[in-house]
Coordinates of C-alpha atoms and ligand atoms in Angstrom, one line a residue:
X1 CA -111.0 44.2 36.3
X2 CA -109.6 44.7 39.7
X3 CA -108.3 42.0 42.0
X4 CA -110.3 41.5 45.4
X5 CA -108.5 39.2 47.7
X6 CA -110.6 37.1 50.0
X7 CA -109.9 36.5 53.7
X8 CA -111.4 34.2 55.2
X9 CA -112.2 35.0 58.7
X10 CA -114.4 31.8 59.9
X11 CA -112.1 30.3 62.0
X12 CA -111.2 33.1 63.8
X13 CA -113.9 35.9 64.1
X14 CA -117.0 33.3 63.3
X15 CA -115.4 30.8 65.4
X16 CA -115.6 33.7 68.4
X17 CA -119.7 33.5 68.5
X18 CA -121.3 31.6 71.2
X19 CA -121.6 27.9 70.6
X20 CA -119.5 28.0 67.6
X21 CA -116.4 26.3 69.3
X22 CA -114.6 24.0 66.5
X23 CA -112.0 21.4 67.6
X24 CA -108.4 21.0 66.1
X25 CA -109.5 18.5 63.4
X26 CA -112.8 20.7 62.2
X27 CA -110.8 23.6 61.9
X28 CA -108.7 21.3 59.3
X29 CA -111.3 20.6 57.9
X30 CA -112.8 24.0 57.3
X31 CA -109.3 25.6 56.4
X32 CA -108.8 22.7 53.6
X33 CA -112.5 23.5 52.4
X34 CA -111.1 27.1 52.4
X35 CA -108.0 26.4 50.5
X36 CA -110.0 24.4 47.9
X37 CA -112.8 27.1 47.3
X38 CA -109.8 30.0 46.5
X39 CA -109.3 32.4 49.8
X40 CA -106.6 34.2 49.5
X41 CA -105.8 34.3 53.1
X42 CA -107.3 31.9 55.9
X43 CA -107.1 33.6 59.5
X44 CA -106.4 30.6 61.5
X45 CA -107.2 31.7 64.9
X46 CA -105.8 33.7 67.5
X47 CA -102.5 32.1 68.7
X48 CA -102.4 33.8 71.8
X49 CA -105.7 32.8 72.8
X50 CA -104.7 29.3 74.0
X51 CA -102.9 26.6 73.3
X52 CA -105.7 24.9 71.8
X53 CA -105.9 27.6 68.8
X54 CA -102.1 28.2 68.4
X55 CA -101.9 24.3 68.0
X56 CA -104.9 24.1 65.5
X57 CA -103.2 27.2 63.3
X58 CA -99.9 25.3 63.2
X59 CA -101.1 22.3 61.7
X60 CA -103.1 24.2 59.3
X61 CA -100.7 26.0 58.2
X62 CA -99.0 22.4 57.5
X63 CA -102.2 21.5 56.0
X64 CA -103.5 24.2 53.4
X65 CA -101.4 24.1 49.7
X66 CA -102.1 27.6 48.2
X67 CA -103.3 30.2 51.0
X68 CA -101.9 32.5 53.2
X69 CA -102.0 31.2 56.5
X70 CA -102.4 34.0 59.5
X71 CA -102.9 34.7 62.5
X72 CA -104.4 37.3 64.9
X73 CA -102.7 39.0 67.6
X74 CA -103.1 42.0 69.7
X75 CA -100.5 44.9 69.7
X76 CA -98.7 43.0 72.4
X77 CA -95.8 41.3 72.3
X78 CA -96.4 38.0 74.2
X79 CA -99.4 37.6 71.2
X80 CA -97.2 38.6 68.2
X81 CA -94.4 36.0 69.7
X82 CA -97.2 33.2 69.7
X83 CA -98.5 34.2 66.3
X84 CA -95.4 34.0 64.9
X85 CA -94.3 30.7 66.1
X86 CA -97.7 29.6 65.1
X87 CA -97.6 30.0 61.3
X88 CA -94.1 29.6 60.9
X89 CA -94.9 26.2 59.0
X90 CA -96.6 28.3 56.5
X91 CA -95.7 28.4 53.1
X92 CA -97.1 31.7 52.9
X93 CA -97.8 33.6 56.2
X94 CA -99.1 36.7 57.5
X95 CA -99.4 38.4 60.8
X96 CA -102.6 40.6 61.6
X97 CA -102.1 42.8 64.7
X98 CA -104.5 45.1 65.5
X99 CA -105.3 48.1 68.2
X100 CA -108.5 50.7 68.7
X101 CA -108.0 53.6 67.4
X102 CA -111.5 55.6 68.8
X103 CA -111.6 58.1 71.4
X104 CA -114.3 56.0 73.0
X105 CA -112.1 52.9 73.2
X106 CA -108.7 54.6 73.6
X107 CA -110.4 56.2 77.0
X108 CA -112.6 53.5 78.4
X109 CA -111.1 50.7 77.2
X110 CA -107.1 51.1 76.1
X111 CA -107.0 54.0 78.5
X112 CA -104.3 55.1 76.2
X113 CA -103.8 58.4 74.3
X114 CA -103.6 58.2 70.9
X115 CA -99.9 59.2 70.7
X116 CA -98.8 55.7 73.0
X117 CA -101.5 54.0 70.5
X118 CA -99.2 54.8 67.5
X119 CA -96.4 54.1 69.5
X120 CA -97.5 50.8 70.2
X121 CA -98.9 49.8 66.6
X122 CA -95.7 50.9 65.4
X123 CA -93.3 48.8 67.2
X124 CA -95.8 46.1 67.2
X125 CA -95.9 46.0 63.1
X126 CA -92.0 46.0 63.2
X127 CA -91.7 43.2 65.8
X128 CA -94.5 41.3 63.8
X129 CA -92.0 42.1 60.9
X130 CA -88.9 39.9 62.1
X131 CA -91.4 37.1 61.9
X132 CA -93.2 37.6 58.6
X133 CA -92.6 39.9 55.5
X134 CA -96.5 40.4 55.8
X135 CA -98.1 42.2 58.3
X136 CA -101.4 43.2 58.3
X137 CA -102.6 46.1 60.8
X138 CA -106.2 46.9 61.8
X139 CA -107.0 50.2 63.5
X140 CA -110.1 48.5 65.5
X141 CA -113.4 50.5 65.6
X142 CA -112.2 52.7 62.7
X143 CA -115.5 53.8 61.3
X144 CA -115.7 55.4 64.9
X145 CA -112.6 57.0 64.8
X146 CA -111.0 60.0 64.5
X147 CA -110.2 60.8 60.3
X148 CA -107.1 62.7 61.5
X149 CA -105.7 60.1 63.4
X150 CA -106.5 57.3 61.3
X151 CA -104.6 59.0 58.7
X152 CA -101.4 59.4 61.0
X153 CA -101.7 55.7 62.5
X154 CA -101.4 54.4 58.8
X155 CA -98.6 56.3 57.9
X156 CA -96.4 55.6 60.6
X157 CA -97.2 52.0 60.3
X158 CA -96.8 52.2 56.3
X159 CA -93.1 53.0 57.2
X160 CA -91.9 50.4 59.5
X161 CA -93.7 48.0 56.7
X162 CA -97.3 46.9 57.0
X163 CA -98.3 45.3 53.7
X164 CA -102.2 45.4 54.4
X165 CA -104.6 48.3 56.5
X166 CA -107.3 47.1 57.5
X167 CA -110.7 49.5 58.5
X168 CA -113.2 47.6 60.4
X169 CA -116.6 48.6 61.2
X170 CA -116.4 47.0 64.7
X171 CA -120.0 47.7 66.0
X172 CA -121.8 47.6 62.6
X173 CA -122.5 50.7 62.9
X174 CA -121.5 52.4 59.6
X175 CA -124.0 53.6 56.8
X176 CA -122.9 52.2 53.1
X177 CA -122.0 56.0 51.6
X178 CA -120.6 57.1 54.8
X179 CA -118.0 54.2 54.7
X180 CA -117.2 53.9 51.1
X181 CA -116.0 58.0 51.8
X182 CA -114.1 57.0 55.0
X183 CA -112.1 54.5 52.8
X184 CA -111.8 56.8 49.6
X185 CA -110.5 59.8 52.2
X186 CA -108.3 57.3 53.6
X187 CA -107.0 56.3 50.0
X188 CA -106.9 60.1 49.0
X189 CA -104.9 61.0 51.7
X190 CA -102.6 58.4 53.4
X191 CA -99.2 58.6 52.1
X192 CA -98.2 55.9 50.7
X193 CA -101.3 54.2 50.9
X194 CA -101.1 52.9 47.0
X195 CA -98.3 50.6 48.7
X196 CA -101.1 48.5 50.6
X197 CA -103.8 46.5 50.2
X198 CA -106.8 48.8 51.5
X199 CA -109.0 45.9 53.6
X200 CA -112.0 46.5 55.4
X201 CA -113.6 44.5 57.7
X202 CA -117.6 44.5 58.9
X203 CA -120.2 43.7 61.0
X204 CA -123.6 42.6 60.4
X205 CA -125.2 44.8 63.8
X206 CA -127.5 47.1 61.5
X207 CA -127.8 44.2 58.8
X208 CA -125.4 46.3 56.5
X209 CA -121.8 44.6 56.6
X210 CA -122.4 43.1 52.7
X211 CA -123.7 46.4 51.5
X212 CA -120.8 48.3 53.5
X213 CA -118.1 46.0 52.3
X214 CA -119.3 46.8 48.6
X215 CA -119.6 50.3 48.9
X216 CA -115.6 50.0 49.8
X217 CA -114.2 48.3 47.0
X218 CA -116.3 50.8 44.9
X219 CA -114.4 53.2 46.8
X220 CA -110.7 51.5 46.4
X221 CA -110.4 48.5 48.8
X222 CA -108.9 45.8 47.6
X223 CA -109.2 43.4 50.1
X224 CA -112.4 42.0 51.7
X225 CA -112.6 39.9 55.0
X226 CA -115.7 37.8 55.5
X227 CA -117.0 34.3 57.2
X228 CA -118.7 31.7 55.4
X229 CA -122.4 32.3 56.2
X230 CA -121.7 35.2 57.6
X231 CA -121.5 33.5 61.1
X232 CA -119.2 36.2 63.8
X233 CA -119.2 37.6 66.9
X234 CA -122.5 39.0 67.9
X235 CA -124.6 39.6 64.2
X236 CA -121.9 38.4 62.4
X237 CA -119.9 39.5 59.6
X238 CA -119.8 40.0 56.0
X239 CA -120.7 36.4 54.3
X240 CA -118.2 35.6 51.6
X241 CA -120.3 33.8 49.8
X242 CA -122.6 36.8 49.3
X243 CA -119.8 39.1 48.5
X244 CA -118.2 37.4 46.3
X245 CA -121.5 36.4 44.5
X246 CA -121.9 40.3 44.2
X247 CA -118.9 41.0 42.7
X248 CA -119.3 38.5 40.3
X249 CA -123.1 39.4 39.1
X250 CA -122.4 42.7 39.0
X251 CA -119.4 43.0 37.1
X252 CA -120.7 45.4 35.4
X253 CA -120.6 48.2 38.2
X254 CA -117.4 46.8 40.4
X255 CA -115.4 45.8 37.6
X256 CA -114.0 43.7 39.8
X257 CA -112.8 40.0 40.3
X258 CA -112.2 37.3 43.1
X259 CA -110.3 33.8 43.3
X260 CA -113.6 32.1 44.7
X261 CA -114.3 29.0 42.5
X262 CA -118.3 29.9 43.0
X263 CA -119.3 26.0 42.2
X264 CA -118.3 25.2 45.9
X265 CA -119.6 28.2 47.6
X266 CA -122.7 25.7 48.6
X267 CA -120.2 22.9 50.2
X268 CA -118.4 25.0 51.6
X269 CA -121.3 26.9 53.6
X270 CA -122.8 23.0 54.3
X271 CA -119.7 22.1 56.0
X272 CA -119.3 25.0 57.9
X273 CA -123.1 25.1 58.8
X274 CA -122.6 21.4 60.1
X275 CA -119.4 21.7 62.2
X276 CA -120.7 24.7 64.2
X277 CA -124.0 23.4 64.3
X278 CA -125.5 27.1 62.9
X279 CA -128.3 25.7 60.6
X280 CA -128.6 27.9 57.0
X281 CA -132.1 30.0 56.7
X282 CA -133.9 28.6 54.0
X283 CA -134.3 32.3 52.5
X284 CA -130.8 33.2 52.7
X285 CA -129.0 34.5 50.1
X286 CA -126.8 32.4 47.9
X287 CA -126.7 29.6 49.9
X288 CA -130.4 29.0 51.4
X289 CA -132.5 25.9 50.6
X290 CA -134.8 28.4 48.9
X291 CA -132.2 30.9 47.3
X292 CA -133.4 29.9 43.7
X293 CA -136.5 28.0 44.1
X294 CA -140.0 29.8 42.7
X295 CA -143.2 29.2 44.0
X296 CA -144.9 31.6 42.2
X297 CA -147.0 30.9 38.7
X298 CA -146.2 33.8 37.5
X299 CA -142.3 33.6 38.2
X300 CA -142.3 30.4 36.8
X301 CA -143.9 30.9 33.5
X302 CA -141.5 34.0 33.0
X303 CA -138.4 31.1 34.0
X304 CA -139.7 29.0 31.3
X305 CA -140.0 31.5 28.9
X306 CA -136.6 33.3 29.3
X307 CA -134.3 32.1 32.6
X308 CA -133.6 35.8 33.1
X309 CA -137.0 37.5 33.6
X310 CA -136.8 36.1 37.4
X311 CA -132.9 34.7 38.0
X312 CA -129.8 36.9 38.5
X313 CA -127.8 33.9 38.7
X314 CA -127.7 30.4 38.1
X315 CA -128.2 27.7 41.2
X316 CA -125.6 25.6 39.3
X317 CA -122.8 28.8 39.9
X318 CA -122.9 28.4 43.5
X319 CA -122.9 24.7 43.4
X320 CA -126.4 23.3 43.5
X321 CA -127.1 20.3 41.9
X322 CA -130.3 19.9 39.9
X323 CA -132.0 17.5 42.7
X324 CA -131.2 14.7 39.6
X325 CA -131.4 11.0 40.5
X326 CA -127.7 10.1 40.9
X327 CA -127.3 6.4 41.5
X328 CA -129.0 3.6 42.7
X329 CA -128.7 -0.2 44.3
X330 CA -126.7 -1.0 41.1
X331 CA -124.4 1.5 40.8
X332 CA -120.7 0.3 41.9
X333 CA -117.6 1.3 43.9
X334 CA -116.0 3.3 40.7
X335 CA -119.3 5.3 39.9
X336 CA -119.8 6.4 43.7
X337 CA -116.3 7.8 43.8
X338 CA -116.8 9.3 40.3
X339 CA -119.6 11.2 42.1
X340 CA -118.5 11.9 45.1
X341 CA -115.1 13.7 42.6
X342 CA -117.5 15.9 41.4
X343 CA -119.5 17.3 44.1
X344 CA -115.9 18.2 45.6
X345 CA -115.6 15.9 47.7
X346 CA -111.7 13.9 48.1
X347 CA -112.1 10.4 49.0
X348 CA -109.7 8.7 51.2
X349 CA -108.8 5.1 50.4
X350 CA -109.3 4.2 54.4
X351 CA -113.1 6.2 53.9
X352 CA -113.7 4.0 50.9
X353 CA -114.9 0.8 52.0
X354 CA -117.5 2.0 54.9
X355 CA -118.9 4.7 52.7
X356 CA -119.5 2.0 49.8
X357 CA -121.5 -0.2 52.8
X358 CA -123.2 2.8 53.7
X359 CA -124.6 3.7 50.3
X360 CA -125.5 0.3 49.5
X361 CA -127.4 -0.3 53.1
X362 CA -129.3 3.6 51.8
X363 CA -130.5 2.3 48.7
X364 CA -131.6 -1.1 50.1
X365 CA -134.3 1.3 52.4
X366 CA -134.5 4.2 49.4
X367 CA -135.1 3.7 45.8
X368 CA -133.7 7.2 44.8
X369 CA -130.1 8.3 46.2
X370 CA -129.3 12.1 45.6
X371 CA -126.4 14.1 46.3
X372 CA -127.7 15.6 49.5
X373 CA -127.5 11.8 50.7
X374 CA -124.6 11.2 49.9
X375 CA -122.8 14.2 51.2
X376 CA -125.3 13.1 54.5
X377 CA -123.6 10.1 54.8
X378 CA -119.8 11.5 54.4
X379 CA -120.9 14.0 57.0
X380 CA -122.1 11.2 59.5
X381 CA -118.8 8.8 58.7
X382 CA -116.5 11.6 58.7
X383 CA -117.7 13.2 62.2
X384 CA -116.7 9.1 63.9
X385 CA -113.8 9.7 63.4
X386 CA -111.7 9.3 66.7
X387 CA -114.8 9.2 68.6
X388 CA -114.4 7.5 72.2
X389 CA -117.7 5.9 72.2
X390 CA -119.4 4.8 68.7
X391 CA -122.7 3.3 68.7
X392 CA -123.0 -0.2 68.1
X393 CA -127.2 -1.5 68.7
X394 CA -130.0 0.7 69.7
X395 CA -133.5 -0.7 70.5
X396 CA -136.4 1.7 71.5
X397 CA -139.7 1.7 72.9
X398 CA -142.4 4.5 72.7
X399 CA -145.7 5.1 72.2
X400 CA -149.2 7.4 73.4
X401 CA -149.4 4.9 76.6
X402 CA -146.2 3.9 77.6
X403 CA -142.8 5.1 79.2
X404 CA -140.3 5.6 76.4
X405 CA -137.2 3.6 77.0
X406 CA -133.8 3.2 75.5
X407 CA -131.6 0.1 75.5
X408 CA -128.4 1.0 73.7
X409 CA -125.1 -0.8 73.3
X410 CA -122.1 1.3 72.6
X411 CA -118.5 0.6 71.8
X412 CA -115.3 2.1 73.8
X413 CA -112.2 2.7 71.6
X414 CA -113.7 0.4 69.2
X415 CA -113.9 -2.6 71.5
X416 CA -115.2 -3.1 74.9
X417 CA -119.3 -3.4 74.6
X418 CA -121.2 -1.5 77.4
X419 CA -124.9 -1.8 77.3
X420 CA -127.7 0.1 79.5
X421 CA -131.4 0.7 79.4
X422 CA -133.3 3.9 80.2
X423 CA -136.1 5.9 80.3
X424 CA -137.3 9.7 79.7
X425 CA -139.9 12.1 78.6
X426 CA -139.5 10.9 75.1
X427 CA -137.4 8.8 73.1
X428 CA -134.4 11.4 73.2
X429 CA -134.4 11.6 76.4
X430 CA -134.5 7.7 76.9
X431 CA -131.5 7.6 74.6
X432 CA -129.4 10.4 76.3
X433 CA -130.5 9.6 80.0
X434 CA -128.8 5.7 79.0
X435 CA -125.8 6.8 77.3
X436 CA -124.9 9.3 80.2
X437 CA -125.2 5.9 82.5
X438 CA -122.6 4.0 80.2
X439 CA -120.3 7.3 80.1
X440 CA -121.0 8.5 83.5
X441 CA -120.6 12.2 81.5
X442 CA -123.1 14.5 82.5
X443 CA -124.3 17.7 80.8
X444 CA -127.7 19.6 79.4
X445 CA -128.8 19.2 76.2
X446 CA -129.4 22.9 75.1
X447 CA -130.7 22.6 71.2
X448 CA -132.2 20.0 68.7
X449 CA -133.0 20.1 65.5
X450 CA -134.1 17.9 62.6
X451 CA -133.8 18.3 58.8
X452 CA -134.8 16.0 56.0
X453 CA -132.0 16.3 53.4
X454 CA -134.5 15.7 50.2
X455 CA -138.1 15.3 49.8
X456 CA -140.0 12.2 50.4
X457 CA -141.0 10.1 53.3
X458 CA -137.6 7.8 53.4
X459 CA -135.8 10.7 53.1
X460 CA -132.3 11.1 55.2
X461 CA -132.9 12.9 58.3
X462 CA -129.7 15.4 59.9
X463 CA -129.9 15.8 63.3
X464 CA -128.3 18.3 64.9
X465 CA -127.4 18.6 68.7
X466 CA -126.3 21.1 71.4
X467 CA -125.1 20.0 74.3
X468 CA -123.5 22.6 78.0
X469 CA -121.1 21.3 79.7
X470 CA -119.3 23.5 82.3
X471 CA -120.0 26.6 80.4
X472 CA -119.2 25.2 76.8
X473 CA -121.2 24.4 74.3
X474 CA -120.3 21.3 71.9
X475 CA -122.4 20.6 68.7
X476 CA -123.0 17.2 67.4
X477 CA -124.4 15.8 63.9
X478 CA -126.0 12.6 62.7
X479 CA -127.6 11.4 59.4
X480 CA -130.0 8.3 59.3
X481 CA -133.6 7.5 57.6
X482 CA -134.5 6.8 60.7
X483 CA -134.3 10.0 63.0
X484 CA -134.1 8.3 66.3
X485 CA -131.0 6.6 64.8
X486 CA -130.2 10.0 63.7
X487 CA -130.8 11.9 67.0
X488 CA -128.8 9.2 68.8
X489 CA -125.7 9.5 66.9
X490 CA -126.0 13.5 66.6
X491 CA -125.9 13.0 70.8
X492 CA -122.9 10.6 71.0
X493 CA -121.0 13.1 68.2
X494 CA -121.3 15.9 70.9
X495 CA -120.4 14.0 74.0
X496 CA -117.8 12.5 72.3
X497 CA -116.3 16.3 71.2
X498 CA -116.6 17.3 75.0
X499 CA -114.7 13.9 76.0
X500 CA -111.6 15.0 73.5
X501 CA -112.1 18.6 74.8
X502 CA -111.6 17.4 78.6
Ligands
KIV1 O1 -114.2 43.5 64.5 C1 -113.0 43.8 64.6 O2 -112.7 45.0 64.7 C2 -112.0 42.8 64.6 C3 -110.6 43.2 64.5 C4 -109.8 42.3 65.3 C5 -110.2 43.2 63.0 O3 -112.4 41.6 64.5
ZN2 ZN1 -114.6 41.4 63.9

């Protein structure tokens, strides 16, 4: 079996799509999901960016206990001097600088010839080199680009001691044979190549970046980089989870393995999914509501008979539960933790009390409590934290016949009440047009979106929320049985993100 190494690009290249902007502490989050689900390399962010993502990378790299922290930069030198500094906290680092290596970009975009190109990739990998002993180089737009020159960029940045080439398929615009020869001619013919980690990297424009990243490792790479869900920049990238799901049910032909402890791969793309706001198809592979459920007689007569006839892989692999009753209004303090351990989930001792209060208030209103409401409620306590504004009463009134109105009380810092009443075109309108009059923040709500977490009519409902302000979009997300309740929080969890952002 071969080893694939995993790197994560979520919080860089996902992170780039529109409406995906994370703040410091969600990226935390995400990169300790990360560590805990086995990348072998997070990349961070792009320190040169701003401030804002050279800050978040440095405390990650403080954060994460057993991946390779990195970050992007350009073949510049002002971006390698602010990756380095940015992942110097690291207990393992890496430096991923990159430069186009088409004609098409070289000319329009660059407007460089290819021999200042390798000039600047090479001094740029040995500058990157007095930061980090790892250096990762990407000739951007490689499946476009010139075989010849490919070859002769890699060699010449093979000797002044990149550890990693990386061949992305910028545009998505490779065809699965076409790219698994690019990377076995590069492997064939780059000296020195069997030094390297051969990496590719690819987008989802022609809805082939899975396919084209397992045609490669077939091929001879030996590194893979992906997003969880496949979110990136326009279509998106290569998801990891269903890469690595790939690799692992088809062992047979890739003879290959991965680091990815599988049971979390459904956590993992949750959390993501609700920090960005991105909602999860329910068709999707791996990680979609109906990835494994079968509506047809047929399929499920064959299930009963022998689990194989219709399932590749089990649901419990990638980490869902079996929809089992969990607890209920007797279970205590130990036996909630004790669950909470082994959906993944770490408890902190200050989280303790107010999830307990939280459970116990759910199961007064539901008689069944399942894992997706309990990871509902950690989701809603966890995105309070170090709000400005929290929401402390909410009264509503609505109907065929009437105006809907809002009368809402909210806390600031935890302490000074401010109260307002409003009206609007419905009840979510009533509710935002009276919190903007407490906050005096104003902004347009762009996208809402409701979800029940389980089946039933008192089932938890997730709200989530887009909200524009001054050309940014910030996402918000709120869990209640009641979805007003729900909606309302899932509004105050954005404003509140654009507050910290100001
Ligand atoms: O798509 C791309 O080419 C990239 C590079 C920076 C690796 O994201
Ligand atoms: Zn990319």
């Amino acid at each position: 079996m071969k080893q694939i190494k995993i790197f994560d690009t979520t919080l860089r290249d996902g992170e780039q799509c529109p409406g995906a902007s994370l703040n410091t502490e969600e990226k935390i989050r995400i990169a300790i999901a990360l560590d805990s689900l086995g990348v072998d390399i997070i990349e961070a962010g792009f320190a040169a960016a701003s401030p804002d993502d050279k800050k978040a990378i440095m405390q990650i790299a403080e954060a994460v206990s057993n991946t390779r922290v990195c970050s992007l930069a350009r073949a510049v030198e002002r971006d390698i001097k602010e990756a380095g500094e940015a992942i110097q906290k690291a207990k393992k680092s890496r430096i991923h600088t990159f430069i186009a290596t088409s004609d098409l970009h070289l000319k329009y975009k660059l407007r460089m010839s290819k021999q200042e190109a390798l000039k600047r990739a090479c001094d740029m990998v040995s500058y990157a080199k007095t930061f980090t002993d790892d250096v990762e180089f990407s000739a951007e737009d490689a499946s476009r680009s010139d075989r010849g020159f490919l070859k002769e960029i890699f060699e010449a940045v093979i000797e002044k001691g990149a550890k990693t080439l990386n061949v992305p398929d910028t545009v998505g615009y490779a065809f699965n044979d076409e790219f698994g020869d690019l990377i076995k001619y590069l492997k064939e013919n780059v000296k020195n190549i069997d030094q390297c980690d051969i990496s590719i990297h690819c987008h989802d424009d022609l809805g082939l970046s899975v396919s084209n990243a397992l045609s490669a490792v077939l091929n001879g790479a030996t590194q893979i980089e992906c997003t969880i869900n496949g979110i990136g920049e326009r279509a998106g990238n290569t998801a990891l989870e269903e890469v690595v799901m790939a690799l692992k049910t088809r062992k047979d032909l890739f003879q290959a393995k991965t680091n990815i402890d599988t049971k979390k791969l459904l956590l993992t793309s949750k959390l993501v999914s609700n920090l960005t706001g991105f909602q999860v198809p329910p068709n999707k592979a791996i990680v979609g509501k109906n990835a494994f459920a079968h509506e047809s007689g047929i399929h499920q007569d064959g299930i009963l008979k022998k689990r194989e006839t219709y399932e590749i892989m089990q649901a419990k692999d990638v980490g869902f539960a079996n929809n089992e009753l969990v607890l209920g209004k007797h279970s205590g303090r130990s036996a909630l933790l004790d669950r909470y351990k082994t959906l993944g989930f770490e408890i902190q001792e200050s989280e303790i009390m107010k999830i307990f209060e939280r459970f116990k208030n759910l199961a007064d209103q539901k008689k069944e409590i399942f894992d997706e409401d309990l990871e509902a409620i950690l989701e809603d306590e966890r995105g309070k934290i170090g709000q400005k504004y929290t929401l402390d009463l909410l009264q509503i009134s609505t109907g065929n016949k009437m105006l809907p109105t809002a009368t809402i009380r909210l806390l600031k810092d935890g302490k000074k009440e401010m109260i307002s009443a409003d009206s609007g075109t419905g009840p979510v309108d009533a509710i935002c047009n009276a919190i903007n009059k407490i906050t005096g923040e104003k902004n347009i709500l762009t996208e809402f979106s409701v979800k029940a977490v389980t089946a039933g009519i008192d089932a938890v409902a997730e709200v989530t929320i887009k909200i524009e302000k001054q050309g940014r979009t910030f996402t918000g997300y709120g869990a209640d049985t009641d979805i007003i309740v729900a909606s309302c929080k899932a509004y105050l969890n954005a404003l509140n993100r654009s507050i910290r952002a100001k």
